[in-house]
């Protein structure tokens, strides 16, 4: 497709389980971002990839969260030992270059994670 | 510590009238500001932006105003249409982290027919 694709669109899991969320960016976009949107809040930055490497992972809340982008395209956000507070919509975005000015950042529809 | 604040969680206006959405920020290092629009079950989509060197940017029915001294920006939509009903997020970037957007909590706009 032409846009950023995220799977699954919805994920319900139990506390303590492991979860993987996938993001397929727009073809050719070298920059990829993960954001998290909790209920009633705006998106919060988690991690930014330039190519295969995580250039900034300062937004990851703790070491239960990890993200990879092994071939510089698809990225996977991994959450270990999920907690109820991890429930949120996880948004992926991509851009042609690092700067996000002038609307160059394109978001996917998000993966809604519910931890029971 | 919220660096970008949208103090009005919701706004309701009549079709054809002006919608004004407000946003305040605290970080003087921000040099670029954007508005995103979000429909339910969709990702945010870019609407309009403004650089800190300007005080106004207009695109069709949408105008963004920036008051740097007050650290305040606003989005004006005129005339408002029912299809504009959505959640609007203000976002900012700047300094060494031009790739990172700091979002406000959003304002839900309802345009009544």
CSV table of C-alpha atoms in Angstrom, one decimal:
chain,number,residue,atom,x,y,z
A,1,UNK,CA,0.0,0.0,0.0
A,2,UNK,CA,1.0,3.6,-0.3
A,3,UNK,CA,0.7,4.5,3.4
A,4,UNK,CA,2.3,3.3,6.7
A,5,UNK,CA,0.9,-0.1,7.6
A,6,UNK,CA,0.6,-1.4,11.2
A,7,UNK,CA,-0.4,-4.8,12.4
A,8,UNK,CA,-2.3,-5.9,14.3
A,9,UNK,CA,-4.8,-3.2,14.4
A,10,UNK,CA,-6.1,-4.5,17.8
A,11,UNK,CA,-4.4,-6.7,20.3
A,12,UNK,CA,-5.8,-7.9,23.6
A,13,UNK,CA,-3.4,-9.7,25.9
A,14,UNK,CA,-3.1,-10.7,29.5
A,15,UNK,CA,-0.9,-9.1,32.1
A,16,UNK,CA,2.6,-10.6,31.9
A,17,UNK,CA,2.5,-11.7,28.3
A,18,UNK,CA,4.8,-10.7,25.5
A,19,UNK,CA,3.6,-8.6,22.6
A,20,UNK,CA,5.0,-7.6,19.2
A,21,UNK,CA,3.7,-4.8,17.1
A,22,UNK,CA,4.7,-4.4,13.5
A,23,UNK,CA,5.2,-1.4,11.3
A,24,UNK,CA,5.7,-1.3,7.6
A,25,UNK,CA,6.7,2.3,6.6
A,26,UNK,CA,6.2,4.0,3.3
A,27,UNK,CA,8.7,2.7,0.7
A,28,UNK,CA,11.9,4.6,0.6
A,29,UNK,CA,11.4,6.4,3.9
A,30,UNK,CA,14.6,6.0,5.9
A,31,UNK,CA,13.3,7.6,9.1
A,32,UNK,CA,10.8,5.6,11.3
A,33,UNK,CA,9.2,6.6,14.6
A,34,UNK,CA,7.1,5.0,17.3
A,35,UNK,CA,4.7,7.0,19.4
A,36,UNK,CA,2.3,5.9,22.1
A,37,UNK,CA,-1.1,7.6,22.6
A,38,UNK,CA,-2.8,6.9,25.9
A,39,UNK,CA,-6.5,7.7,26.5
A,40,UNK,CA,-7.1,11.4,26.5
A,41,UNK,CA,-3.5,12.3,25.7
A,42,UNK,CA,-1.6,13.3,22.7
A,43,UNK,CA,1.0,10.9,21.1
A,44,UNK,CA,4.2,10.6,23.1
A,45,UNK,CA,7.5,9.9,21.4
A,46,UNK,CA,9.1,6.5,22.0
A,47,UNK,CA,11.9,5.8,19.6
A,48,UNK,CA,13.3,7.1,16.3
A,49,UNK,CA,15.2,5.0,13.7
A,50,UNK,CA,17.4,6.4,11.0
A,51,UNK,CA,18.0,3.4,8.7
A,52,UNK,CA,18.6,0.3,10.8
A,53,UNK,CA,19.9,2.0,13.9
A,54,UNK,CA,17.9,3.5,16.8
A,55,UNK,CA,19.1,7.1,16.7
A,56,UNK,CA,17.1,8.1,19.8
A,57,UNK,CA,15.3,5.7,22.1
A,58,UNK,CA,14.9,8.1,25.0
A,59,UNK,CA,11.2,7.8,25.0
A,60,UNK,CA,11.0,4.1,25.8
A,61,UNK,CA,9.5,4.0,29.2
A,62,UNK,CA,11.6,1.2,30.6
A,63,UNK,CA,13.6,-1.9,29.6
A,64,UNK,CA,10.5,-4.0,29.0
A,65,UNK,CA,10.2,-2.0,25.7
A,66,UNK,CA,12.4,-2.7,22.8
A,67,UNK,CA,12.3,-2.0,19.0
A,68,UNK,CA,14.2,-3.2,16.1
A,69,UNK,CA,14.5,-2.4,12.4
A,70,UNK,CA,16.9,-5.0,11.1
A,71,UNK,CA,16.8,-4.2,7.4
A,72,UNK,CA,16.0,-0.6,7.5
A,73,UNK,CA,12.4,-1.0,6.5
A,74,UNK,CA,9.9,-2.9,8.7
A,75,UNK,CA,10.1,-2.3,12.4
A,76,UNK,CA,8.9,-4.3,15.3
A,77,UNK,CA,8.1,-2.9,18.8
A,78,UNK,CA,8.4,-5.5,21.4
A,79,UNK,CA,6.9,-5.3,24.9
A,80,UNK,CA,7.8,-7.9,27.5
A,81,UNK,CA,5.9,-8.7,30.7
A,82,UNK,CA,3.0,-6.4,29.7
A,83,UNK,CA,1.3,-4.4,32.4
A,84,UNK,CA,-2.2,-2.8,32.4
A,85,UNK,CA,-0.6,0.6,32.1
A,86,UNK,CA,0.9,-0.4,28.7
A,87,UNK,CA,-2.7,-0.2,27.3
A,88,UNK,CA,-2.6,2.5,24.6
A,89,UNK,CA,-2.6,3.0,20.9
A,90,UNK,CA,0.9,2.5,19.5
A,91,UNK,CA,1.5,4.7,16.4
A,92,UNK,CA,4.2,4.3,13.9
A,93,UNK,CA,5.2,7.0,11.5
A,94,UNK,CA,7.8,7.4,8.7
A,95,UNK,CA,9.4,10.2,6.8
A,96,UNK,CA,11.8,10.6,3.9
A,97,UNK,CA,14.3,12.4,6.0
A,98,UNK,CA,14.8,13.1,9.7
A,99,UNK,CA,13.3,16.6,9.9
A,100,UNK,CA,9.6,16.5,10.6
A,101,UNK,CA,8.9,20.0,9.2
A,102,UNK,CA,6.3,20.8,6.7
A,103,UNK,CA,4.1,17.8,7.3
A,104,UNK,CA,6.7,15.2,6.1
A,105,UNK,CA,5.7,12.8,8.8
A,106,UNK,CA,3.1,10.2,7.9
A,107,UNK,CA,1.4,8.2,10.6
A,108,UNK,CA,-0.2,4.7,10.4
A,109,UNK,CA,-3.6,3.9,11.9
A,110,UNK,CA,-2.0,2.5,15.0
A,111,UNK,CA,-2.1,-0.7,17.0
A,112,UNK,CA,-4.5,-0.6,19.9
A,113,UNK,CA,-3.1,-2.7,22.7
A,114,UNK,CA,-5.3,-3.7,25.7
A,115,UNK,CA,-3.7,-5.5,28.6
A,116,UNK,CA,-6.2,-7.2,30.9
B,1,UNK,CA,5.8,18.6,32.8
B,2,UNK,CA,3.7,19.3,29.7
B,3,UNK,CA,5.7,21.3,27.2
B,4,UNK,CA,2.7,21.7,24.9
B,5,UNK,CA,-0.7,22.4,26.3
B,6,UNK,CA,-4.1,22.4,24.8
B,7,UNK,CA,-6.3,23.5,27.7
B,8,UNK,CA,-9.7,23.1,25.9
B,9,UNK,CA,-10.5,19.4,25.6
B,10,UNK,CA,-13.5,20.1,23.4
B,11,UNK,CA,-15.1,22.8,21.3
B,12,UNK,CA,-18.5,23.0,19.5
B,13,UNK,CA,-19.2,25.5,16.8
B,14,UNK,CA,-22.0,26.0,14.2
B,15,UNK,CA,-21.3,25.2,10.6
B,16,UNK,CA,-20.1,28.3,8.7
B,17,UNK,CA,-18.8,30.0,11.8
B,18,UNK,CA,-15.1,30.3,12.8
B,19,UNK,CA,-13.4,27.6,14.9
B,20,UNK,CA,-10.5,28.8,17.0
B,21,UNK,CA,-8.3,26.2,18.7
B,22,UNK,CA,-5.6,27.3,21.1
B,23,UNK,CA,-2.2,25.9,22.1
B,24,UNK,CA,0.5,27.0,24.6
B,25,UNK,CA,4.0,25.9,24.9
B,26,UNK,CA,6.8,26.4,27.5
B,27,UNK,CA,10.0,25.4,25.7
B,28,UNK,CA,11.6,28.4,24.0
B,29,UNK,CA,13.8,26.0,22.0
B,30,UNK,CA,10.8,25.0,19.9
B,31,UNK,CA,11.2,26.5,16.4
B,32,UNK,CA,8.5,24.7,14.4
B,33,UNK,CA,4.9,24.1,15.2
B,34,UNK,CA,2.4,21.9,13.5
B,35,UNK,CA,-1.3,21.0,13.7
B,36,UNK,CA,-2.5,17.5,13.1
B,37,UNK,CA,-6.1,16.3,12.7
B,38,UNK,CA,-7.2,12.9,13.8
B,39,UNK,CA,-10.4,11.0,13.0
B,40,UNK,CA,-11.4,8.0,15.0
B,41,UNK,CA,-9.5,4.8,14.2
B,42,UNK,CA,-7.1,6.7,11.9
B,43,UNK,CA,-3.6,8.0,12.5
B,44,UNK,CA,-3.0,11.7,12.8
B,45,UNK,CA,-2.7,13.6,9.5
B,46,UNK,CA,-0.8,16.8,8.9
B,47,UNK,CA,-2.9,19.9,8.5
B,48,UNK,CA,-0.7,23.0,8.6
B,49,UNK,CA,2.6,24.2,10.1
B,50,UNK,CA,4.4,27.4,11.0
B,51,UNK,CA,8.1,28.2,11.5
B,52,UNK,CA,9.1,30.4,14.5
B,53,UNK,CA,10.3,33.1,12.1
B,54,UNK,CA,6.8,33.7,11.0
B,55,UNK,CA,3.7,34.8,12.8
B,56,UNK,CA,1.0,33.6,10.4
B,57,UNK,CA,0.6,30.9,7.8
B,58,UNK,CA,-2.6,30.4,5.8
B,59,UNK,CA,-3.8,27.4,3.7
B,60,UNK,CA,-7.3,27.7,2.4
B,61,UNK,CA,-9.7,27.7,5.3
B,62,UNK,CA,-7.0,27.1,7.8
B,63,UNK,CA,-4.7,29.7,9.3
B,64,UNK,CA,-2.2,29.3,12.1
B,65,UNK,CA,-1.1,32.3,14.2
B,66,UNK,CA,2.1,32.3,16.3
B,67,UNK,CA,2.7,34.7,19.2
B,68,UNK,CA,6.3,33.9,20.3
B,69,UNK,CA,6.4,36.4,23.2
B,70,UNK,CA,3.3,34.7,24.7
B,71,UNK,CA,4.4,31.2,23.6
B,72,UNK,CA,1.0,30.8,22.1
B,73,UNK,CA,-0.4,29.6,18.8
B,74,UNK,CA,-3.9,29.2,17.5
B,75,UNK,CA,-5.6,27.5,14.6
B,76,UNK,CA,-8.4,29.2,12.9
B,77,UNK,CA,-10.8,27.4,10.6
B,78,UNK,CA,-13.2,29.5,8.6
B,79,UNK,CA,-15.8,28.7,7.6
B,80,UNK,CA,-16.1,25.5,9.7
B,81,UNK,CA,-17.7,22.5,8.0
B,82,UNK,CA,-19.2,19.3,9.6
B,83,UNK,CA,-16.3,17.3,8.0
B,84,UNK,CA,-13.9,19.3,10.2
B,85,UNK,CA,-15.2,17.5,13.2
B,86,UNK,CA,-12.2,15.6,14.6
B,87,UNK,CA,-9.5,15.8,17.3
B,88,UNK,CA,-6.9,18.4,16.6
B,89,UNK,CA,-3.4,18.1,18.0
B,90,UNK,CA,-0.9,20.9,18.4
B,91,UNK,CA,2.7,19.7,18.1
B,92,UNK,CA,6.2,21.3,18.4
B,93,UNK,CA,9.7,20.5,17.5
B,94,UNK,CA,13.1,22.1,17.8
B,95,UNK,CA,16.6,22.3,19.0
B,96,UNK,CA,18.7,19.2,18.6
B,97,UNK,CA,15.7,17.0,18.2
B,98,UNK,CA,14.0,18.4,15.1
B,99,UNK,CA,12.8,14.9,14.3
B,100,UNK,CA,10.8,14.6,17.5
B,101,UNK,CA,7.3,16.0,17.9
B,102,UNK,CA,6.0,17.0,21.3
B,103,UNK,CA,2.2,16.8,21.2
B,104,UNK,CA,-0.5,18.5,23.2
B,105,UNK,CA,-3.4,16.5,24.6
B,106,UNK,CA,-5.8,17.5,21.8
B,107,UNK,CA,-9.0,19.4,21.3
B,108,UNK,CA,-12.1,17.6,20.1
B,109,UNK,CA,-13.9,19.9,17.6
B,110,UNK,CA,-17.6,19.3,16.8
B,111,UNK,CA,-19.1,21.3,14.0
B,112,UNK,CA,-22.8,21.3,14.2
B,113,UNK,CA,-24.8,21.4,10.9
